GROMACS .gro file of C-alpha atoms in nm:
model
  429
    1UNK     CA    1  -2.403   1.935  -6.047
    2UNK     CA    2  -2.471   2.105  -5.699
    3UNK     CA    3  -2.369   1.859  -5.427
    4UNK     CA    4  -2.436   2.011  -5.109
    5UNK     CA    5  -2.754   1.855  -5.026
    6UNK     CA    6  -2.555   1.479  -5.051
    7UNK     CA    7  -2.262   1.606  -4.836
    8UNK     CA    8  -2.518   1.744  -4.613
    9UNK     CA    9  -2.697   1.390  -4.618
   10UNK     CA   10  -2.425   1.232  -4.573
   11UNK     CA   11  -2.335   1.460  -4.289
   12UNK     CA   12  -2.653   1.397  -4.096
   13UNK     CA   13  -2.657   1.060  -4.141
   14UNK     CA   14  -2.334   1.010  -4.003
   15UNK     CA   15  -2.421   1.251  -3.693
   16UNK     CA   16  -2.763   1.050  -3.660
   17UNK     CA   17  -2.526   0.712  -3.634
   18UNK     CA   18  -2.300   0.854  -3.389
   19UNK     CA   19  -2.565   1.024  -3.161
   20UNK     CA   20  -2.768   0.666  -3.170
   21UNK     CA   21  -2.435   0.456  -3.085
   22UNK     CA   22  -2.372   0.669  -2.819
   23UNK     CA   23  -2.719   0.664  -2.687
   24UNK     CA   24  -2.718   0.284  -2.685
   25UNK     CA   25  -2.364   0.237  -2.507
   26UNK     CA   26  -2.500   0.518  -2.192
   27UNK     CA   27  -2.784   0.308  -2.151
   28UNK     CA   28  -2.630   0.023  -2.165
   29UNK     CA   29  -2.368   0.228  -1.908
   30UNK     CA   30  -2.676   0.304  -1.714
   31UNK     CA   31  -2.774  -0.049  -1.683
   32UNK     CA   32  -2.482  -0.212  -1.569
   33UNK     CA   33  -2.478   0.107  -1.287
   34UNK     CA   34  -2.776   0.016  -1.190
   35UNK     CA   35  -2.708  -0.353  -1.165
   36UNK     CA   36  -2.404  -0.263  -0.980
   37UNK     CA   37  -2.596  -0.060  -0.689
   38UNK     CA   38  -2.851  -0.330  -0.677
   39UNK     CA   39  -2.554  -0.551  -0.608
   40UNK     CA   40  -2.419  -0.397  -0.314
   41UNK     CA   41  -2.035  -0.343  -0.550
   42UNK     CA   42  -2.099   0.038  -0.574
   43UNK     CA   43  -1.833   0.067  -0.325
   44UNK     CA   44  -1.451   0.053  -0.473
   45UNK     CA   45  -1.185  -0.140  -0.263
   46UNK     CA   46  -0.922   0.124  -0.298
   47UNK     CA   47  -0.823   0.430  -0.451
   48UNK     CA   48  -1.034   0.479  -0.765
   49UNK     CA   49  -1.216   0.824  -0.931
   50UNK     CA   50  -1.441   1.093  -0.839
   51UNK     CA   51  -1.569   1.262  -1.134
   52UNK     CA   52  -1.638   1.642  -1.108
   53UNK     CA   53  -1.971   1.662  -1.329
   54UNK     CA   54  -1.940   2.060  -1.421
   55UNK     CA   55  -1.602   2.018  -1.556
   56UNK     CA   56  -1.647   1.644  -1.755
   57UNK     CA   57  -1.742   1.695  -2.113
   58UNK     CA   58  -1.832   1.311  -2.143
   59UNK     CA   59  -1.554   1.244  -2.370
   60UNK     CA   60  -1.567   0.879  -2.264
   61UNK     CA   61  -1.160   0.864  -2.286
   62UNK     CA   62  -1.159   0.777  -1.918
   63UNK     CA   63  -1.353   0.503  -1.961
   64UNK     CA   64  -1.156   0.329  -2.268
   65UNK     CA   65  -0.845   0.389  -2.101
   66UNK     CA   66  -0.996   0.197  -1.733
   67UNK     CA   67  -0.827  -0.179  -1.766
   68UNK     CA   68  -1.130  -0.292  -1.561
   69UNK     CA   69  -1.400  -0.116  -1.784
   70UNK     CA   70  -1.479   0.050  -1.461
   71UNK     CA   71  -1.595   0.378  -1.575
   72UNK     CA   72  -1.869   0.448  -1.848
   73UNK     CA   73  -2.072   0.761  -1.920
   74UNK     CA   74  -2.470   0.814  -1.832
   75UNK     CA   75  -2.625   1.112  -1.932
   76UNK     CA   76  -2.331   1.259  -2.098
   77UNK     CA   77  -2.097   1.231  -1.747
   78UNK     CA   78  -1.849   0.966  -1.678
   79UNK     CA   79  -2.028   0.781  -1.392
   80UNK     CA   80  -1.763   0.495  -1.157
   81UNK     CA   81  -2.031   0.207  -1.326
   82UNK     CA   82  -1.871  -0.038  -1.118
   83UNK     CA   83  -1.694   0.059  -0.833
   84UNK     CA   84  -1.558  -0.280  -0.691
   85UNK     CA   85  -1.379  -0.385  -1.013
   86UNK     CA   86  -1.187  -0.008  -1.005
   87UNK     CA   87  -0.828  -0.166  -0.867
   88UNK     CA   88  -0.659   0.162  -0.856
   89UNK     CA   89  -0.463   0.200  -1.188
   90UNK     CA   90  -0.512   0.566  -1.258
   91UNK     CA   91  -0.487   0.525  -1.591
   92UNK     CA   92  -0.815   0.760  -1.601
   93UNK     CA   93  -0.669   1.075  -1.467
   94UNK     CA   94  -0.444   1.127  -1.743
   95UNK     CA   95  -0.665   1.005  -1.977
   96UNK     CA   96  -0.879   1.270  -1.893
   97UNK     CA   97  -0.876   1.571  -2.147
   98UNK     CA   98  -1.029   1.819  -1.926
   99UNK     CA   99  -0.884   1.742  -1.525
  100UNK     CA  100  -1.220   1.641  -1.412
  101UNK     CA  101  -1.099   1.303  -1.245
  102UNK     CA  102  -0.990   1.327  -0.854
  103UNK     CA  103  -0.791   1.003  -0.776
  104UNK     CA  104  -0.919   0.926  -0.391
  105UNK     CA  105  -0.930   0.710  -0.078
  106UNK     CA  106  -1.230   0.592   0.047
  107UNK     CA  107  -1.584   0.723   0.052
  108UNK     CA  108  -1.861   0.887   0.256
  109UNK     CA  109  -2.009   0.569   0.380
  110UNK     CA  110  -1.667   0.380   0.404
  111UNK     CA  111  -1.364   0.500   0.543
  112UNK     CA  112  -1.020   0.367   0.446
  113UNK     CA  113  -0.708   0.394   0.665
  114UNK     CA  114  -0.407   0.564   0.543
  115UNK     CA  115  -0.075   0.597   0.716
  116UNK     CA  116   0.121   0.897   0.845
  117UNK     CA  117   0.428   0.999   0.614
  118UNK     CA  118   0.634   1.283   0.590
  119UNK     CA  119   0.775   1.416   0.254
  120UNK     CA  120   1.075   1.137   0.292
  121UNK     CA  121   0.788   0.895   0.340
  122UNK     CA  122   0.880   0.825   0.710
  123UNK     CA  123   0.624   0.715   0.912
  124UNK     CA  124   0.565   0.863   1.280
  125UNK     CA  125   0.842   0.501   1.412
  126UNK     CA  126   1.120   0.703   1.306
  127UNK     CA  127   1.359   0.449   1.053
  128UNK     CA  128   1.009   0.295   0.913
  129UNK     CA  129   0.904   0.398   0.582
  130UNK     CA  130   0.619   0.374   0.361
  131UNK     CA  131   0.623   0.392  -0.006
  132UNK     CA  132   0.372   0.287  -0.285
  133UNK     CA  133  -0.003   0.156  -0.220
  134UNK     CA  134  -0.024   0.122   0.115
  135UNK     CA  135   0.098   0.483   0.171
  136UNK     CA  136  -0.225   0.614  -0.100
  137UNK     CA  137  -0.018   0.581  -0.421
  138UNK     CA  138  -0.161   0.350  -0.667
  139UNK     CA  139  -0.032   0.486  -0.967
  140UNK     CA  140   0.320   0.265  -1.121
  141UNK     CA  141   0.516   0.571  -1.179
  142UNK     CA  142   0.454   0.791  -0.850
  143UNK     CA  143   0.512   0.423  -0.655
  144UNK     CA  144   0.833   0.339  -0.795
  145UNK     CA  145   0.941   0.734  -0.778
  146UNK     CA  146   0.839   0.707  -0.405
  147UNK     CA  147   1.057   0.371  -0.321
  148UNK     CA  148   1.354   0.610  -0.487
  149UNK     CA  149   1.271   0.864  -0.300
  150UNK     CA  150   1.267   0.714   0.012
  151UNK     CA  151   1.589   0.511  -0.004
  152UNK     CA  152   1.734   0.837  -0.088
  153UNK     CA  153   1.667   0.942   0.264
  154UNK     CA  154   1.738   0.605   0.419
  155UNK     CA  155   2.132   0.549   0.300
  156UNK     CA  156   2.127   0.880   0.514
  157UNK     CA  157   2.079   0.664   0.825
  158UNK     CA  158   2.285   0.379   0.750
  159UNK     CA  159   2.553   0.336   1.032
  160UNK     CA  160   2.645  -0.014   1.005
  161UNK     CA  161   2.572  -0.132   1.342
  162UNK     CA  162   2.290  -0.361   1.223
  163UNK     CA  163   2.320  -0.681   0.936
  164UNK     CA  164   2.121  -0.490   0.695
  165UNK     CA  165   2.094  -0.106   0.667
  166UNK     CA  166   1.759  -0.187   0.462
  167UNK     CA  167   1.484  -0.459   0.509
  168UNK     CA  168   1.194  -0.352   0.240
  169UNK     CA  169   0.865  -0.542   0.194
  170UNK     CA  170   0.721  -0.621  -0.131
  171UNK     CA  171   0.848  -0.605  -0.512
  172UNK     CA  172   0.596  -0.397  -0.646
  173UNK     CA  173   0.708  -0.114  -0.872
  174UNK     CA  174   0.763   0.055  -0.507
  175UNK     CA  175   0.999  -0.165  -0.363
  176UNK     CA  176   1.128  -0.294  -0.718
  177UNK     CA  177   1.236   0.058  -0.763
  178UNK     CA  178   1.398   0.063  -0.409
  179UNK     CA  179   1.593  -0.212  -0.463
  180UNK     CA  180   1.742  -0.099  -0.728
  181UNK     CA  181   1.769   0.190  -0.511
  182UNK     CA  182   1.983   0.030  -0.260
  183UNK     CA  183   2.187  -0.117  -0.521
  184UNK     CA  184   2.316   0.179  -0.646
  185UNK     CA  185   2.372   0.342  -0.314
  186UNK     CA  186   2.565   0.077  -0.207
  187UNK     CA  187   2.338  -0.080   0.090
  188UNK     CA  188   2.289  -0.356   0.240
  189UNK     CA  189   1.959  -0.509   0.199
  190UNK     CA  190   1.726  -0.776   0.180
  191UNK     CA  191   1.441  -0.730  -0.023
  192UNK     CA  192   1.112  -0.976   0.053
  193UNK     CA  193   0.794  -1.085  -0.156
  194UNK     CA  194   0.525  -1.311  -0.019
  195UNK     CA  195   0.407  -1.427  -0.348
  196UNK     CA  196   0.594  -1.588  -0.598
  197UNK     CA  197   0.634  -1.363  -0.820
  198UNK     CA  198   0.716  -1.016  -0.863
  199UNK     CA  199   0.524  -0.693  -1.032
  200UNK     CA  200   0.270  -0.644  -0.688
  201UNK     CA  201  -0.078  -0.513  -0.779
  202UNK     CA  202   0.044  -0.524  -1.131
  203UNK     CA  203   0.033  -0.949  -1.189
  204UNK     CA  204  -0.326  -0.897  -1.112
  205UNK     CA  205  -0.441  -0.697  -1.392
  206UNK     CA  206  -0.630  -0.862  -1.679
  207UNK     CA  207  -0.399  -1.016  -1.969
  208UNK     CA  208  -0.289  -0.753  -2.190
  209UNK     CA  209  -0.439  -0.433  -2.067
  210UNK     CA  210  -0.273  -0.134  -2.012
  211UNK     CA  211  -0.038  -0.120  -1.750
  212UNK     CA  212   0.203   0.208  -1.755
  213UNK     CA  213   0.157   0.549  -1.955
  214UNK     CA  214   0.393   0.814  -1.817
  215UNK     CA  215   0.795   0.783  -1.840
  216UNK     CA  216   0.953   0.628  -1.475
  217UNK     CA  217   1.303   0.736  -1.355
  218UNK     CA  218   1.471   0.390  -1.218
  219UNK     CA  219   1.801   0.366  -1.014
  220UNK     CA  220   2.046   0.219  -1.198
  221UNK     CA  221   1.838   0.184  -1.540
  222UNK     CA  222   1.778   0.537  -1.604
  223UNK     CA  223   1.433   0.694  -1.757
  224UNK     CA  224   1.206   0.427  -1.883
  225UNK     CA  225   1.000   0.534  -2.183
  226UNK     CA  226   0.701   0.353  -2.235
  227UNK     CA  227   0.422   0.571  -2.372
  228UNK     CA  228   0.173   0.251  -2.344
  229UNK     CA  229   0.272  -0.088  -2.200
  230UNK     CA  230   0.097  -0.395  -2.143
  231UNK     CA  231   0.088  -0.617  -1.796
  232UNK     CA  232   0.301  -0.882  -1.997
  233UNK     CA  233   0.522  -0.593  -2.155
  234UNK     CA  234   0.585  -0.415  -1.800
  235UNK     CA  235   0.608  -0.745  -1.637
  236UNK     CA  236   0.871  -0.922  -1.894
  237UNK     CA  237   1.065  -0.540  -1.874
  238UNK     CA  238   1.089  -0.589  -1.498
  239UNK     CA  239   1.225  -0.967  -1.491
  240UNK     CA  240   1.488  -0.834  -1.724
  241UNK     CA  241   1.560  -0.544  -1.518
  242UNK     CA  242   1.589  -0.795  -1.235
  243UNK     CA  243   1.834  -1.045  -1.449
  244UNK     CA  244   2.024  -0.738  -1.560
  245UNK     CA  245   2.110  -0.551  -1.231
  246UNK     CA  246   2.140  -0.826  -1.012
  247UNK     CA  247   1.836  -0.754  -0.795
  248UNK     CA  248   1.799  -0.983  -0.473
  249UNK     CA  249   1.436  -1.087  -0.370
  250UNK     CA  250   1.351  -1.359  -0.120
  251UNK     CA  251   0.983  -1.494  -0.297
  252UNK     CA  252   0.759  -1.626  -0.084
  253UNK     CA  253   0.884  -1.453   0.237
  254UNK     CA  254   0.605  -1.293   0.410
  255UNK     CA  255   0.650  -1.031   0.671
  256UNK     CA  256   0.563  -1.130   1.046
  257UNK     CA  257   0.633  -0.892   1.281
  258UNK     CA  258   0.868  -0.570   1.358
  259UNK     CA  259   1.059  -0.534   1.723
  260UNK     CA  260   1.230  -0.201   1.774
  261UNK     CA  261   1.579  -0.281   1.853
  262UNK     CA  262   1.800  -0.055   1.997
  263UNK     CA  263   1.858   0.250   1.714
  264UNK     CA  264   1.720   0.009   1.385
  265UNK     CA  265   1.475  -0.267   1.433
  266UNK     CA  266   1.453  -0.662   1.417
  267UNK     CA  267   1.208  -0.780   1.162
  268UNK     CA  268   1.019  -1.154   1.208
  269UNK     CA  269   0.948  -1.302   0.833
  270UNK     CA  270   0.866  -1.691   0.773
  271UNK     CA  271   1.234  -1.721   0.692
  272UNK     CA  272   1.431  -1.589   1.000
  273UNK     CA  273   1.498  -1.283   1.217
  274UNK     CA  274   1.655  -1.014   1.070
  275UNK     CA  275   1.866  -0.700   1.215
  276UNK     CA  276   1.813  -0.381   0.999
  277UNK     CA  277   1.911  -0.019   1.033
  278UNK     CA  278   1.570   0.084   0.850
  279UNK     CA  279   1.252  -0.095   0.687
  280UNK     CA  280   1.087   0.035   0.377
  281UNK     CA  281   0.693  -0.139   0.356
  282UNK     CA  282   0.620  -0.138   0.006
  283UNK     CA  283   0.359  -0.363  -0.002
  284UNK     CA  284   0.019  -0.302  -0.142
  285UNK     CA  285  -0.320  -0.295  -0.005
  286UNK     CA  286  -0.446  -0.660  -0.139
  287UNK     CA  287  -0.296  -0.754   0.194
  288UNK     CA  288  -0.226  -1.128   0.280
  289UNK     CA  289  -0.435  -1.385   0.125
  290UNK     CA  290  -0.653  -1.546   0.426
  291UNK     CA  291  -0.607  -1.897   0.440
  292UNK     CA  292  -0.902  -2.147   0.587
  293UNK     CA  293  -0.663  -2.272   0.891
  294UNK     CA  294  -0.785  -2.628   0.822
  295UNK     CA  295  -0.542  -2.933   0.826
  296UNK     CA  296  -0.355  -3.018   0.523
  297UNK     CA  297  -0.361  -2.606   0.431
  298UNK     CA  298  -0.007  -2.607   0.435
  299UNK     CA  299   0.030  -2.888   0.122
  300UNK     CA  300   0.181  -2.723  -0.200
  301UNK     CA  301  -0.144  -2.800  -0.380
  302UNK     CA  302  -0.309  -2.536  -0.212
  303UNK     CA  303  -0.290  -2.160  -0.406
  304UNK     CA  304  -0.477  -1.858  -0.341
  305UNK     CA  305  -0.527  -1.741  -0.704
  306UNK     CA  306  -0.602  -1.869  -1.034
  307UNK     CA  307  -0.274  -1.739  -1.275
  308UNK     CA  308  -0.412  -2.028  -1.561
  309UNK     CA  309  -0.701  -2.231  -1.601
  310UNK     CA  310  -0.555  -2.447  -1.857
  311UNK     CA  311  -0.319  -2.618  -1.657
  312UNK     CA  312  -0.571  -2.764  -1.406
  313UNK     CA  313  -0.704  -2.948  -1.713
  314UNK     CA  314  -0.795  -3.270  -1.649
  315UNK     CA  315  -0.787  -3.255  -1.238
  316UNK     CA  316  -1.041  -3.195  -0.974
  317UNK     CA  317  -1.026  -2.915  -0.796
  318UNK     CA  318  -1.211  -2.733  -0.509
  319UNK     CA  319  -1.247  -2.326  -0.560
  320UNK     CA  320  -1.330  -2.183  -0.227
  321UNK     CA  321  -1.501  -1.811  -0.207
  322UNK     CA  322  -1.844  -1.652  -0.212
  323UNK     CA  323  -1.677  -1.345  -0.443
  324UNK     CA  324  -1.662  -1.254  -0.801
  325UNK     CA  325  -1.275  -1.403  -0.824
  326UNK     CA  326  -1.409  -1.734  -0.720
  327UNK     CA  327  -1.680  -1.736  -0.949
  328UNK     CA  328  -1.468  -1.637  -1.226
  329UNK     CA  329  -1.194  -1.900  -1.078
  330UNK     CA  330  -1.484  -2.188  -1.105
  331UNK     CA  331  -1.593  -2.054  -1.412
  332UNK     CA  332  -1.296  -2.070  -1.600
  333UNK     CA  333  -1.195  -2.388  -1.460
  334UNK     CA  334  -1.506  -2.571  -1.575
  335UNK     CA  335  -1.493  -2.431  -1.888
  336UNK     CA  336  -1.147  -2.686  -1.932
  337UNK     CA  337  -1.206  -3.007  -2.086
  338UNK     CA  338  -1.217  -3.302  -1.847
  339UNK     CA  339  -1.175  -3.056  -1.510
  340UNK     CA  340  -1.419  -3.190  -1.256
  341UNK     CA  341  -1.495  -2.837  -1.040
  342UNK     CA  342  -1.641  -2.786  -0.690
  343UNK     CA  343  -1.722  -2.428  -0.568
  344UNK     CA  344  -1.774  -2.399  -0.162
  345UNK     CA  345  -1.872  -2.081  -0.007
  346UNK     CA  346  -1.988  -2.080   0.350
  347UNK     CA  347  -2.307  -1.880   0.336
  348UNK     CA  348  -2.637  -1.950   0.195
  349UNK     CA  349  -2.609  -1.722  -0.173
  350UNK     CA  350  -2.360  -1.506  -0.319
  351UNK     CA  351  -2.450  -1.156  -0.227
  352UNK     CA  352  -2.193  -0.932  -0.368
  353UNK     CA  353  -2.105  -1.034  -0.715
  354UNK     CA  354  -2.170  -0.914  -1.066
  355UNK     CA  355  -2.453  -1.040  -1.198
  356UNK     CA  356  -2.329  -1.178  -1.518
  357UNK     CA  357  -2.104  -1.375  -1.310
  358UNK     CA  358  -2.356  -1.520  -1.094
  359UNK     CA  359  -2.568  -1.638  -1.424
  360UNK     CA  360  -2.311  -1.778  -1.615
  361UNK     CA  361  -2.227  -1.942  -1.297
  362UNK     CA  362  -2.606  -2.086  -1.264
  363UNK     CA  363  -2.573  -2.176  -1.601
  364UNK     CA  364  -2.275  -2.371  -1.573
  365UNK     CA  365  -2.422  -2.569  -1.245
  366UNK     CA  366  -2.747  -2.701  -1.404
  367UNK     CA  367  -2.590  -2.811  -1.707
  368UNK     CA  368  -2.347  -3.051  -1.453
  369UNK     CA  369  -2.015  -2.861  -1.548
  370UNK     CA  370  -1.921  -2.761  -1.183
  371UNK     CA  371  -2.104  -2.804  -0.862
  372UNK     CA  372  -2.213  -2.576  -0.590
  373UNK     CA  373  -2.208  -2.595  -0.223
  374UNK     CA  374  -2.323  -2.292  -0.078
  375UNK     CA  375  -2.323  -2.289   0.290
  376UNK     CA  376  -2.044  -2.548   0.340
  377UNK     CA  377  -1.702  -2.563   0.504
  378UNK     CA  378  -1.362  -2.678   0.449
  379UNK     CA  379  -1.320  -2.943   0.722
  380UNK     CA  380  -0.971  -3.032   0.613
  381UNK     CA  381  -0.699  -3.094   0.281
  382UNK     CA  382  -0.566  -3.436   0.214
  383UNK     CA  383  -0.336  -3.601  -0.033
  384UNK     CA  384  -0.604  -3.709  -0.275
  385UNK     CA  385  -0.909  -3.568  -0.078
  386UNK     CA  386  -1.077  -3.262   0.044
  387UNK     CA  387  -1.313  -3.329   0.336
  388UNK     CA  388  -1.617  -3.061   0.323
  389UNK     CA  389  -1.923  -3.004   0.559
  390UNK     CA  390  -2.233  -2.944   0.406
  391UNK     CA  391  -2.559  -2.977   0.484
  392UNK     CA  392  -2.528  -3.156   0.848
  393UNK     CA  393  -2.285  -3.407   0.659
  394UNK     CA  394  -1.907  -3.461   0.607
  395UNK     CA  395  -1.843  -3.500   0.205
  396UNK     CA  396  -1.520  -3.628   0.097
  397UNK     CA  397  -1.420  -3.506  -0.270
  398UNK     CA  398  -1.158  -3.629  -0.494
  399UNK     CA  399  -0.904  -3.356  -0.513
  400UNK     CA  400  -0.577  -3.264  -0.716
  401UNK     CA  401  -0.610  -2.882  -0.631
  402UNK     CA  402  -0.705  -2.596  -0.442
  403UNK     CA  403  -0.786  -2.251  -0.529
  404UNK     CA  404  -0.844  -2.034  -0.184
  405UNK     CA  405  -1.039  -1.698  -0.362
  406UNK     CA  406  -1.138  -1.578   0.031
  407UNK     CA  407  -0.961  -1.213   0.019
  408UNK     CA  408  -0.680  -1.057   0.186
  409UNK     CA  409  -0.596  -0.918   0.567
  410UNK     CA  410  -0.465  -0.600   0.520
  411UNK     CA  411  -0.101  -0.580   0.756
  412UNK     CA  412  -0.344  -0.259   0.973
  413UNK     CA  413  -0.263  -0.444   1.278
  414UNK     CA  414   0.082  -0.530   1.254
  415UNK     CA  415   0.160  -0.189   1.131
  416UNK     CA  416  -0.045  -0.007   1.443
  417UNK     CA  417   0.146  -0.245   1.687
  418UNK     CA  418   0.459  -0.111   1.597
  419UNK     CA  419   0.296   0.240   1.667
  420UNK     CA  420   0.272   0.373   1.331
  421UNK     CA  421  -0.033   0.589   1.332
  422UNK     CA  422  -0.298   0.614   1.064
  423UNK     CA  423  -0.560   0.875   0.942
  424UNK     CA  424  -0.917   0.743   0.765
  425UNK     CA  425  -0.979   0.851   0.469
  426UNK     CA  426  -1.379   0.935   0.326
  427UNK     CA  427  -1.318   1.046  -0.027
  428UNK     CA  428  -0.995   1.236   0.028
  429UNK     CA  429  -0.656   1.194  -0.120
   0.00000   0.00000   0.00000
């Protein structure tokens, strides 16, 4: 029996399935680009793609690898579909079979500032370093090579004259890495976060997506091997690294101000005034969280992310933001059992969200699970009570909890103060 014409059947049928998958997950691709443009979130925060269309074969790799689902394919190209979710993870260059991503800063309509560094990563303020994100390196692995790096060149400096020969800024993989760093080269230092946790850029990614996929070379630990990690994986590995070696870090110390003093510096942080030989800002771009400077801001109840849903169950709490991470913070707040949720945002709509978001969001607020006060303020935070203006009125609302989603202040204008100089950035790297 001649069976060619079944495996050729069965041939075609499986190329007709694949060719009509694929044609229904571009235009879906297509869609949500087009949604995104109307939107006004076309533009990405930070460093993210550019796809060079005469090299990409539309593999789609990129795009599975992307922990944000920021990148799909249209027409057979990879296409950025949503450009304000892309939070710099890089995961898509290597993913890349054919080197047609370009990891870059900024774009043609929207500059972005990058500092001066020289191949130690010393800024222009001689003794002031710059390793990581701010300096234009997203990517885990180059970061935490770049806080080795540079502490390589600072023990070079140390004299002793000052307290510390090393004040660095952040425990991201950057100054994680430098710490460890300064461990092993026998320095003194002090090593500062301004959350309360450490990991950087890192805690922010979605629960278990991808987090690391190339090999990192760590003082003191050796070369870490993790083909594929997730957030929780890398972020667990990093805790034990900390438990293991001994690693200082001062949480919730945020950085101030920097004097130059004499040959080193004197660095202002909430906690004190501190004499250093050298400072290493490892910090990333999310910047500061900006707080409402209302009364009461100060109270413990007040947070400026949402880490878990689940254990506001039961409370009420105020969510304040107009952007997609206070919509998703209301959102997933409303969706606990017994959680009484109020969203306030200060203008009259929410402009620059995804639209699924905004829906859902709708949704939720005419079926009564959360309400909505657009064009309101926060008037002031108080034991039991949040006092909000809204409509000409003063409302007081029961309150357990408050989630601040209003962005971050990137440290631009400390950093120029101090003299270190900066170059802008419109789809370069």
């Amino acid at each position: 029996m001649d069976y060619t014409y079944l495996y050729l059947l069965v041939i075609v049928l499986a190329v007709a399935l694949y060719v009509r998958r694929h044609r229904r997950l571009h235009h879906a691709h297509a869609q949500e680009l087009k949604q995104t443009l109307e939107a006004g979130l076309g533009e990405p925060p930070s460093l993210h793609p550019v796809i060079n269309p005469s090299r990409c074969i539309g593999s789609g790799s990129c795009a599975r690898a992307c922990p944000e689902e920021a990148l799909g394919v249209v027409n057979g190209k990879a296409v950025l579909k949503n450009g304000a979710a892309c939070i710099g993870h890089g995961a898509c260059l290597s993913a890349c079979p054919v080197e047609a991503i370009t990891l870059v800063f900024g774009t043609e309509k929207r500059g972005i500032d990058i500092p001066h560094v020289s191949p130690e990563f010393e800024t222009n303020v001689p003794g002031i370093y710059i390793a990581g994100e701010l300096g234009g390196m997203g990517l885990i692995r180059k970061a935490a090579e770049q806080g080795r790096q540079a502490m390589d060149a600072i023990r070079r400096r140390a004299n002793g004259s000052h307290d510390l020969d090393v004040l660095i800024v952040g425990c991201g993989p950057a100054g994680l890495s430098a710490g460890l760093a300064a461990i092993h080269h026998k320095l003194r230092y002090r090593l500062i976060e301004q959350e309360d946790s450490l990991g950087g850029a890192v805690y922010h990614y979605p629960r278990n997506k991808i987090a690391m996929t190339a090999p990192v070379q760590l003082a003191l630990v050796g070369k870490v091997k993790f083909g594929e990690v997730s957030k929780e994986q890398l972020l667990e590995f990093w805790q034990d690294v900390v438990k293991r070696t001994g690693l200082q870090v001062s949480f919730r110390e945020r950085l101030v101000g920097i004097e130059r003093h004499g040959d080193g510096f004197v660095v202002q942080t909430e906690h004190g005034r501190f004499s250093c030989r050298s400072v290493l800002l490892a910090m990333g771009r999310r910047g500061t969280p900006r707080k409402l400077d209302v009364p009461g801001e100060e109270a413990s109840k007040v947070v400026y992310r949402l880490v878990d849903a689940e254990q506001y169950r039961g409370q009420h709490v105020l969510v304040v933001g107009g952007g997609d991470s206070a919509l998703e913070a209301a959102i997933a707040l409303a969706e606990q059992a017994g959680t009484t949720v109020t969203l306030s945002y200060r203008s009259a709509a929410f402009a620059r969200v995804k639209a699924k978001n905004r829906d859902r969001l709708e949704e939720m607020r005419q079926s009564g699970a959360l309400q909505v006060l657009l064009s309101s303020t926060v008037k002031g935070i108080e034991q039991r009570l949040v006092n909000i203006e809204h409509e000409g009125r003063t409302l007081a609302l029961p309150n357990q909890a408050v989630i601040v989603c209003a962005g971050g202040e990137l440290p631009t204008p400390l950093l120029r103060k101090v003299g270190i100089q900066f170059e802008t950035k419109f789809g370069t790297h």
